[in-house]
Tab-separated table of C-alpha atoms and ligand atoms in Angstrom:
chain	number	residue	atom	x	y	z
A	8	MET	CA	-36.747	-119.964	-34.846
A	9	LYS	CA	-39.394	-117.119	-34.374
A	10	TYR	CA	-38.097	-113.557	-34.672
A	11	ILE	CA	-34.676	-115.095	-36.396
A	12	ASP	CA	-35.489	-117.171	-39.531
A	13	GLU	CA	-38.430	-115.370	-40.732
A	14	TYR	CA	-35.955	-111.956	-40.506
A	15	ARG	CA	-33.496	-114.120	-42.638
A	16	ASP	CA	-36.200	-115.294	-45.026
A	17	ALA	CA	-34.411	-114.623	-48.751
A	18	ASN	CA	-38.209	-114.570	-49.937
A	19	LEU	CA	-38.945	-111.561	-47.830
A	20	ALA	CA	-35.492	-109.952	-48.335
A	21	ARG	CA	-35.810	-109.571	-52.587
A	22	PRO	CA	-38.923	-107.548	-52.511
A	23	LEU	CA	-37.546	-105.308	-50.068
A	24	ILE	CA	-34.174	-104.984	-52.461
A	25	ALA	CA	-36.795	-104.320	-55.465
A	26	GLU	CA	-38.728	-101.516	-53.453
A	27	ILE	CA	-35.267	-100.092	-52.484
A	28	ALA	CA	-34.328	-99.896	-56.427
A	29	ARG	CA	-37.884	-98.813	-57.564
A	30	ARG	CA	-37.882	-95.780	-55.063
A	31	VAL	CA	-34.350	-94.393	-55.570
A	32	THR	CA	-33.831	-91.921	-58.216
A	33	ARG	CA	-30.083	-90.149	-56.738
A	34	PRO	CA	-27.211	-91.206	-54.528
A	35	TRP	CA	-27.603	-91.392	-50.907
A	36	VAL	CA	-25.546	-92.253	-47.961
A	37	VAL	CA	-26.722	-93.920	-45.374
A	38	MET	CA	-25.067	-94.929	-41.873
A	39	GLU	CA	-25.760	-97.841	-39.793
A	40	ILE	CA	-24.339	-97.046	-36.088
A	41	CYS	CA	-23.960	-100.115	-34.953
A	42	GLY	CA	-21.149	-102.986	-35.451
A	43	GLY	CA	-23.480	-105.548	-34.951
A	44	GLN	CA	-25.823	-104.143	-37.982
A	45	THR	CA	-22.386	-103.568	-40.025
A	46	HIS	CA	-21.605	-107.164	-40.006
A	47	THR	CA	-24.824	-108.104	-41.100
A	48	LEU	CA	-24.648	-105.879	-43.524
A	49	MET	CA	-21.357	-107.716	-45.062
A	50	ARG	CA	-22.317	-110.967	-43.979
A	51	TYR	CA	-25.286	-111.062	-45.898
A	52	GLY	CA	-23.431	-109.172	-48.956
A	53	ILE	CA	-26.290	-106.103	-48.424
A	54	ASP	CA	-23.996	-103.954	-49.893
A	55	GLU	CA	-23.312	-105.586	-52.849
A	56	VAL	CA	-27.313	-106.285	-53.885
A	57	LEU	CA	-28.374	-102.492	-53.262
A	58	PRO	CA	-28.797	-100.331	-55.942
A	59	ALA	CA	-25.485	-98.118	-56.534
A	60	GLN	CA	-27.130	-94.816	-55.531
A	61	VAL	CA	-27.724	-96.348	-52.295
A	62	GLU	CA	-24.019	-95.993	-49.970
A	63	LEU	CA	-23.494	-97.670	-46.929
A	64	VAL	CA	-21.083	-96.173	-44.383
A	65	HIS	CA	-20.349	-97.423	-40.925
A	66	GLY	CA	-20.576	-95.886	-37.525
A	67	PRO	CA	-18.616	-95.438	-34.375
A	68	GLY	CA	-20.943	-98.011	-32.608
A	69	CYS	CA	-18.370	-100.491	-31.713
A	70	PRO	CA	-17.956	-100.398	-27.893
A	71	VAL	CA	-14.594	-101.920	-28.285
A	72	CYS	CA	-13.554	-99.847	-31.224
A	73	VAL	CA	-14.109	-96.604	-29.120
A	74	THR	CA	-12.710	-97.352	-25.692
A	75	PRO	CA	-9.795	-95.093	-25.362
A	76	LEU	CA	-6.348	-96.428	-25.408
A	77	GLU	CA	-5.909	-94.979	-21.978
A	78	VAL	CA	-8.694	-97.169	-20.709
A	79	ILE	CA	-7.118	-100.188	-22.158
A	80	ASP	CA	-3.665	-98.875	-20.306
A	81	LYS	CA	-5.161	-98.531	-17.324
A	82	ALA	CA	-6.795	-101.822	-17.206
A	83	LEU	CA	-3.301	-103.356	-18.328
A	84	ALA	CA	-1.605	-101.272	-14.988
A	85	ILE	CA	-4.219	-102.638	-12.808
A	86	ALA	CA	-4.311	-106.286	-14.079
A	87	SER	CA	-0.338	-106.292	-13.225
A	88	MET	CA	-0.897	-105.049	-9.820
A	89	PRO	CA	-0.241	-108.109	-7.327
A	90	GLY	CA	-3.458	-109.445	-5.307
A	91	VAL	CA	-5.981	-107.911	-8.078
A	92	THR	CA	-8.517	-110.460	-10.479
A	93	LEU	CA	-9.298	-108.276	-13.765
A	94	VAL	CA	-12.896	-109.472	-15.094
A	95	SER	CA	-13.483	-108.429	-18.856
A	96	TYR	CA	-15.264	-109.262	-21.780
A	97	GLY	CA	-13.387	-111.684	-23.932
A	98	ASP	CA	-12.836	-108.853	-26.829
A	99	MET	CA	-10.979	-106.382	-25.000
A	100	LEU	CA	-8.206	-109.291	-24.099
A	101	ARG	CA	-7.063	-108.766	-27.353
A	102	VAL	CA	-7.310	-104.792	-27.915
A	103	PRO	CA	-3.697	-103.505	-28.007
A	104	GLY	CA	-2.872	-101.225	-25.601
A	105	SER	CA	0.469	-98.909	-25.926
A	106	HIS	CA	2.768	-101.690	-25.263
A	107	SER	CA	0.846	-105.083	-24.521
A	108	ASP	CA	-2.597	-106.343	-24.432
A	109	LEU	CA	-4.421	-108.371	-21.505
A	110	PHE	CA	-3.852	-111.687	-23.061
A	111	HIS	CA	0.001	-110.948	-22.478
A	112	VAL	CA	-0.662	-109.693	-19.200
A	113	LYS	CA	-2.578	-113.058	-18.539
A	114	ALA	CA	0.449	-114.913	-20.369
A	115	ILE	CA	3.134	-113.775	-17.649
A	116	GLY	CA	0.885	-114.732	-14.559
A	117	GLY	CA	-1.831	-111.712	-14.067
A	118	ASP	CA	-5.120	-113.095	-13.106
A	119	VAL	CA	-7.279	-111.930	-16.161
A	120	ARG	CA	-10.541	-113.817	-16.486
A	121	ILE	CA	-13.772	-113.393	-19.068
A	122	ALA	CA	-16.774	-112.751	-18.470
A	123	TYR	CA	-20.374	-112.380	-20.198
A	124	SER	CA	-21.963	-110.041	-17.482
A	125	PRO	CA	-20.789	-107.917	-14.356
A	126	MET	CA	-22.686	-110.239	-12.183
A	127	GLU	CA	-20.024	-112.891	-12.769
A	128	ALA	CA	-17.811	-110.580	-11.535
A	129	LEU	CA	-19.479	-110.119	-8.340
A	130	LYS	CA	-19.628	-113.851	-7.909
A	131	ILE	CA	-15.858	-113.592	-8.235
A	132	ALA	CA	-15.483	-111.250	-5.702
A	133	ARG	CA	-17.569	-112.774	-3.411
A	134	ALA	CA	-15.813	-115.904	-3.509
A	135	ASN	CA	-12.411	-114.668	-3.077
A	136	PRO	CA	-12.167	-112.123	-0.726
A	137	ALA	CA	-8.710	-111.583	-0.038
A	138	ARG	CA	-8.436	-110.290	-3.792
A	139	ARG	CA	-9.541	-107.141	-5.315
A	140	VAL	CA	-12.138	-107.599	-8.045
A	141	VAL	CA	-11.929	-105.231	-11.032
A	142	PHE	CA	-14.815	-105.443	-13.820
A	143	LEU	CA	-13.607	-103.542	-16.873
A	144	ALA	CA	-17.287	-101.986	-17.834
A	145	ILE	CA	-17.045	-100.770	-21.533
A	146	GLY	CA	-19.968	-100.314	-23.835
A	147	PHE	CA	-23.232	-98.192	-25.143
A	148	GLU	CA	-26.200	-97.721	-23.157
A	149	THR	CA	-27.123	-101.373	-23.658
A	150	THR	CA	-24.243	-102.483	-21.009
A	151	ALA	CA	-24.856	-99.869	-18.699
A	152	PRO	CA	-28.054	-101.227	-16.884
A	153	ALA	CA	-26.514	-104.098	-15.853
A	154	ASN	CA	-23.075	-102.392	-14.879
A	155	ALA	CA	-25.329	-100.205	-12.449
A	156	MET	CA	-26.876	-103.161	-10.950
A	157	ALA	CA	-23.881	-104.556	-10.330
A	158	VAL	CA	-22.678	-101.519	-8.405
A	159	TRP	CA	-25.749	-100.960	-6.852
A	160	GLN	CA	-25.788	-104.866	-5.599
A	161	ALA	CA	-22.356	-104.398	-4.705
A	162	ALA	CA	-22.912	-101.103	-2.434
A	163	ARG	CA	-26.018	-103.024	-0.733
A	164	GLU	CA	-23.827	-106.008	0.353
A	165	GLY	CA	-21.008	-103.835	1.306
A	166	LEU	CA	-18.653	-105.753	-0.880
A	167	GLN	CA	-15.322	-103.997	-0.203
A	168	ASN	CA	-13.255	-105.937	-2.992
A	169	PHE	CA	-15.500	-104.784	-5.861
A	170	SER	CA	-14.770	-101.769	-8.024
A	171	MET	CA	-15.287	-101.144	-11.966
A	172	LEU	CA	-13.483	-99.323	-14.401
A	173	VAL	CA	-16.053	-97.254	-16.235
A	174	SER	CA	-16.076	-96.433	-19.858
A	175	GLN	CA	-19.435	-96.291	-20.949
A	176	VAL	CA	-20.850	-94.446	-24.034
A	177	LEU	CA	-23.715	-93.043	-25.101
A	178	VAL	CA	-24.970	-92.643	-29.038
A	179	PRO	CA	-26.875	-89.620	-29.395
A	180	PRO	CA	-23.852	-87.016	-28.656
A	181	ALA	CA	-21.928	-88.862	-30.854
A	182	ILE	CA	-24.386	-88.436	-33.884
A	183	ARG	CA	-24.648	-84.694	-32.963
A	184	LEU	CA	-20.877	-84.590	-33.291
A	185	LEU	CA	-20.790	-86.409	-36.717
A	186	LEU	CA	-23.686	-84.052	-37.728
A	187	GLY	CA	-22.198	-81.142	-36.588
A	188	SER	CA	-18.928	-81.643	-39.019
A	189	PRO	CA	-18.382	-79.879	-41.733
A	190	GLN	CA	-16.983	-83.039	-43.729
A	191	HIS	CA	-20.119	-85.315	-42.927
A	192	ARG	CA	-21.778	-86.882	-45.692
A	193	VAL	CA	-24.583	-88.931	-44.058
A	194	GLN	CA	-28.190	-88.250	-44.986
A	195	GLY	CA	-29.917	-90.594	-43.254
A	196	PHE	CA	-29.377	-92.879	-40.120
A	197	ILE	CA	-30.367	-96.586	-38.958
A	198	ALA	CA	-30.418	-96.339	-35.242
A	199	PRO	CA	-29.322	-99.474	-32.978
A	200	GLY	CA	-32.222	-101.375	-31.865
A	201	HIS	CA	-30.580	-102.611	-29.024
A	202	VAL	CA	-29.857	-99.031	-27.507
A	203	CYS	CA	-33.124	-97.918	-28.344
A	204	THR	CA	-34.852	-100.806	-26.584
A	205	VAL	CA	-33.344	-99.508	-23.360
A	206	MET	CA	-33.469	-95.845	-24.142
A	207	GLY	CA	-36.095	-95.305	-26.278
A	208	PHE	CA	-36.232	-93.236	-29.371
A	209	GLU	CA	-37.190	-89.695	-27.956
A	210	GLN	CA	-33.577	-88.140	-27.924
A	211	TYR	CA	-33.111	-89.188	-31.777
A	212	ILE	CA	-36.666	-87.161	-32.562
A	213	GLU	CA	-34.573	-84.325	-31.291
A	214	LEU	CA	-31.938	-85.142	-33.708
A	215	SER	CA	-33.834	-85.481	-36.409
A	216	ARG	CA	-35.300	-82.234	-35.834
A	217	ASP	CA	-32.066	-80.112	-34.907
A	218	PHE	CA	-30.513	-81.764	-38.209
A	219	ARG	CA	-33.245	-82.497	-40.404
A	220	VAL	CA	-32.012	-85.895	-40.932
A	221	PRO	CA	-34.242	-89.068	-41.075
A	222	ILE	CA	-33.237	-91.801	-38.860
A	223	VAL	CA	-35.144	-95.254	-38.722
A	224	VAL	CA	-34.513	-97.523	-35.430
A	225	GLY	CA	-33.528	-100.726	-37.124
A	226	GLY	CA	-32.762	-104.370	-35.638
A	227	PHE	CA	-30.358	-106.762	-36.613
A	228	GLU	CA	-31.011	-109.203	-39.109
A	229	PRO	CA	-30.942	-109.140	-42.722
A	230	VAL	CA	-34.634	-108.418	-43.437
A	231	ASP	CA	-34.815	-105.631	-40.447
A	232	LEU	CA	-31.876	-103.874	-42.168
A	233	LEU	CA	-33.318	-103.758	-45.791
A	234	GLU	CA	-36.592	-102.485	-44.171
A	235	ALA	CA	-34.773	-99.761	-42.562
A	236	ILE	CA	-32.751	-98.887	-45.883
A	237	SER	CA	-36.368	-98.667	-47.403
A	238	MET	CA	-37.655	-96.730	-45.062
A	239	LEU	CA	-35.089	-94.147	-45.030
A	240	VAL	CA	-34.734	-94.175	-48.975
A	241	ALA	CA	-38.296	-93.629	-48.505
A	242	GLN	CA	-38.030	-90.485	-46.342
A	243	LEU	CA	-35.174	-89.026	-48.508
A	244	GLU	CA	-36.885	-89.215	-51.634
A	245	GLU	CA	-39.817	-87.969	-50.621
A	246	GLY	CA	-38.047	-84.903	-48.535
A	247	ARG	CA	-39.062	-86.043	-45.282
A	248	ALA	CA	-36.887	-86.017	-41.945
A	249	GLU	CA	-38.542	-88.214	-39.219
A	250	VAL	CA	-37.896	-90.871	-36.799
A	251	GLU	CA	-39.492	-93.928	-37.748
A	252	ASN	CA	-39.529	-97.623	-35.795
A	253	GLN	CA	-38.636	-100.499	-37.768
A	254	TYR	CA	-37.570	-102.526	-34.632
A	255	ALA	CA	-41.054	-102.306	-33.199
A	256	ARG	CA	-41.041	-105.946	-31.789
A	257	SER	CA	-38.397	-104.744	-28.994
A	258	VAL	CA	-38.554	-100.938	-28.960
A	259	VAL	CA	-40.878	-98.883	-27.642
A	260	ARG	CA	-40.547	-94.627	-27.794
A	261	GLU	CA	-40.136	-94.356	-24.128
A	262	GLY	CA	-37.808	-97.466	-23.708
A	263	ASN	CA	-37.104	-99.493	-20.881
A	264	ARG	CA	-37.860	-97.295	-17.818
A	265	PRO	CA	-36.619	-99.511	-14.966
A	266	ALA	CA	-33.269	-99.824	-16.632
A	267	GLN	CA	-32.910	-96.377	-17.184
A	268	GLU	CA	-33.761	-95.857	-13.534
A	269	ILE	CA	-31.020	-97.855	-12.223
A	270	MET	CA	-28.696	-96.274	-14.651
A	271	ALA	CA	-29.566	-92.852	-13.387
A	272	ARG	CA	-29.072	-94.070	-9.785
A	273	VAL	CA	-25.631	-95.101	-10.092
A	274	PHE	CA	-24.213	-93.296	-13.138
A	275	GLU	CA	-24.252	-89.543	-14.126
A	276	PRO	CA	-23.432	-88.137	-17.499
A	277	ALA	CA	-19.791	-87.063	-18.464
A	278	ASP	CA	-17.290	-85.912	-21.043
A	279	GLN	CA	-16.140	-88.852	-22.642
A	280	LYS	CA	-13.314	-89.466	-24.768
A	281	TRP	CA	-13.761	-91.912	-27.822
A	282	ARG	CA	-11.124	-93.820	-29.651
A	283	GLY	CA	-10.413	-92.421	-33.012
A	284	ILE	CA	-12.899	-89.433	-32.423
A	285	GLY	CA	-11.501	-87.571	-29.629
A	286	LEU	CA	-13.240	-86.066	-26.661
A	287	ILE	CA	-17.219	-85.764	-27.239
A	288	PRO	CA	-19.355	-83.493	-24.416
A	289	SER	CA	-21.786	-85.198	-22.167
A	290	SER	CA	-21.251	-88.559	-24.219
A	291	GLY	CA	-20.039	-90.723	-21.386
A	292	LEU	CA	-21.598	-92.221	-18.128
A	293	LYS	CA	-19.095	-91.891	-14.441
A	294	LEU	CA	-20.108	-93.350	-11.223
A	295	ARG	CA	-21.767	-90.895	-9.171
A	296	ALA	CA	-20.086	-89.598	-5.949
A	297	GLU	CA	-21.878	-91.849	-3.633
A	298	PHE	CA	-20.398	-94.895	-5.381
A	299	ALA	CA	-16.970	-93.752	-5.705
A	300	ALA	CA	-15.677	-96.464	-3.370
A	301	PHE	CA	-16.209	-98.954	-6.450
A	302	ASP	CA	-14.613	-96.758	-8.866
A	303	ALA	CA	-11.398	-98.339	-10.052
A	304	GLU	CA	-9.850	-95.240	-11.126
A	305	LYS	CA	-9.959	-93.888	-7.806
A	306	VAL	CA	-9.196	-97.053	-5.667
A	307	PHE	CA	-6.099	-97.744	-7.487
A	308	ASP	CA	-5.216	-94.333	-8.370
A	309	VAL	CA	-4.163	-95.018	-11.940
A	310	ALA	CA	-2.287	-91.776	-13.775
A	311	ALA	CA	-3.913	-91.269	-17.092
A	312	HIS	CA	-1.289	-91.287	-19.849
A	313	SER	CA	-1.894	-89.533	-23.153
A	314	THR	CA	-1.330	-91.983	-25.836
A	315	ASP	CA	-1.268	-92.065	-29.887
A	316	GLU	CA	-2.689	-94.279	-32.446
A	317	PRO	CA	-0.481	-96.161	-34.528
A	318	ALA	CA	0.403	-93.530	-37.282
A	319	GLU	CA	-0.767	-95.469	-40.083
A	320	CYS	CA	-4.243	-96.613	-38.632
A	321	ILE	CA	-7.108	-94.306	-40.019
A	322	SER	CA	-9.793	-95.705	-37.499
A	323	ALA	CA	-10.648	-92.394	-36.547
A	324	GLN	CA	-11.948	-91.801	-40.435
A	325	VAL	CA	-13.300	-95.167	-40.581
A	326	LEU	CA	-15.340	-94.645	-37.515
A	327	GLN	CA	-16.845	-91.618	-38.512
A	328	GLY	CA	-17.567	-92.503	-42.087
A	329	LEU	CA	-15.756	-90.622	-43.873
A	330	LYS	CA	-13.519	-93.796	-44.953
A	331	LYS	CA	-13.640	-97.341	-45.659
A	332	PRO	CA	-11.412	-99.995	-44.380
A	333	PRO	CA	-10.232	-100.878	-47.809
A	334	ASP	CA	-9.306	-97.101	-47.979
A	335	CYS	CA	-6.744	-97.877	-45.593
A	336	PRO	CA	-3.396	-98.944	-46.799
A	337	ALA	CA	-2.236	-101.252	-43.721
A	338	PHE	CA	-6.045	-103.048	-44.431
A	339	GLY	CA	-5.521	-107.097	-44.808
A	340	ALA	CA	-1.744	-106.368	-45.194
A	341	ARG	CA	0.145	-105.132	-41.977
A	342	CYS	CA	-3.044	-105.047	-40.348
A	343	THR	CA	-5.208	-108.238	-39.863
A	344	PRO	CA	-7.380	-110.090	-37.217
A	345	SER	CA	-4.362	-112.063	-36.182
A	346	SER	CA	-2.291	-108.892	-35.987
A	347	PRO	CA	-4.412	-105.620	-35.568
A	348	LEU	CA	-3.330	-102.274	-35.792
A	349	GLY	CA	-6.164	-100.800	-34.441
A	350	ALA	CA	-9.069	-101.466	-32.567
A	351	PRO	CA	-11.606	-101.824	-35.597
A	352	MET	CA	-9.776	-104.658	-36.539
A	353	VAL	CA	-9.650	-106.417	-33.014
A	354	SER	CA	-13.304	-106.413	-32.083
A	355	SER	CA	-15.553	-109.375	-33.731
A	356	GLU	CA	-18.052	-105.802	-34.191
A	357	GLY	CA	-15.355	-103.694	-35.856
A	358	ALA	CA	-15.970	-102.404	-39.305
A	359	CYS	CA	-12.308	-103.235	-40.481
A	360	ALA	CA	-12.713	-106.984	-39.170
A	361	ALA	CA	-16.138	-107.257	-40.638
A	362	TYR	CA	-14.806	-106.031	-44.087
A	363	TYR	CA	-11.972	-108.396	-43.683
A	364	GLN	CA	-13.735	-111.507	-42.630
A	365	TYR	CA	-16.443	-111.129	-45.294
A	366	ARG	CA	-14.204	-110.936	-48.530
A	367	ARG	CA	-14.436	-107.042	-48.846
A	368	HIS	CA	-10.363	-107.161	-48.993
A	369	ALA	CA	-8.168	-107.975	-52.303
A	370	GLY	CA	-5.591	-110.304	-50.757
C	411	SF4	S1	-7.526	-101.653	-41.458
C	411	SF4	FE1	-6.039	-101.516	-39.146
C	411	SF4	S2	-5.117	-99.868	-39.341
C	411	SF4	FE2	-6.368	-99.620	-40.933
C	411	SF4	S3	-7.795	-98.403	-40.013
C	411	SF4	FE3	-8.492	-100.530	-39.801
C	411	SF4	S4	-7.418	-100.883	-37.691
C	411	SF4	FE4	-6.928	-99.155	-38.215
């Protein structure tokens, strides 16, 4: 399959591994931002074939993982109300809130449905005018255009039984926060190719300049990631700090302007809490005032409760690349994909689930 098989070809991967080994002269710490990239790295054992000097740490780019516990609790409260249909991506149903999860609400009679896009939620709303249909809209810049389009369409149709519980996050402010932390260890970043397909990479040029850090926009297949790591190692060894685009088959500098326009029409920047990290200024999106009728938080008036993570879960440090999943005492013992304590073990994109699934655990 074009653009898949050729990026999984061992004959292309081997020279890239050799090139990285030839170039590297000292230890470097590289972070991939996106959970999809983390899974590829683990699945293909890329972390195990790189020279020991190249350490991979994993960033906060798993949308389920960084969705705040408070948002899950609000979704649970809304889904438990009579006459409500809550529509969500499948991964979200297993994410534990403070006391329950959406699967449990469904099991005891709540109308919780799985969808692959917000447009399916719109269809459900049109077909069920007597029910109030809420879409749990989480994710990075990749999901925001479709979510914006759904609200735009609902407004055009005057659909009064549709709303959205929004928890949209933006990547560049999170990188800025990580780089501003005195504890940070990351010397080069693989930026998420799908996010940059939408947004372009101009914001990453600013980050690279401000922090003198190399950033390579990378794809999701093993050859993509090896090439991105090779480009980063070359920059680091040569003392350069630039933005380079490995994923040129999908990403252009300015991104997808129509997608950005619909996002900007419907959403505006907002301070956003990230699970495991905390509040990051201007790192989220909220619905503009003219779309308040579609804002589930306003429609249902669900109160924000401050909630605590399980004490032994170190997801905050995992999501910032300060620790790796096996450093967590609960990893693979009290915390497994079938009995997760924290979101990075629940989501198929979470770093803890990736380490568990791809054998990086003693058990
Ligand atoms: S292994 Fe489980 S408890 Fe430990 S950091 Fe990951 S999600 Fe949290």
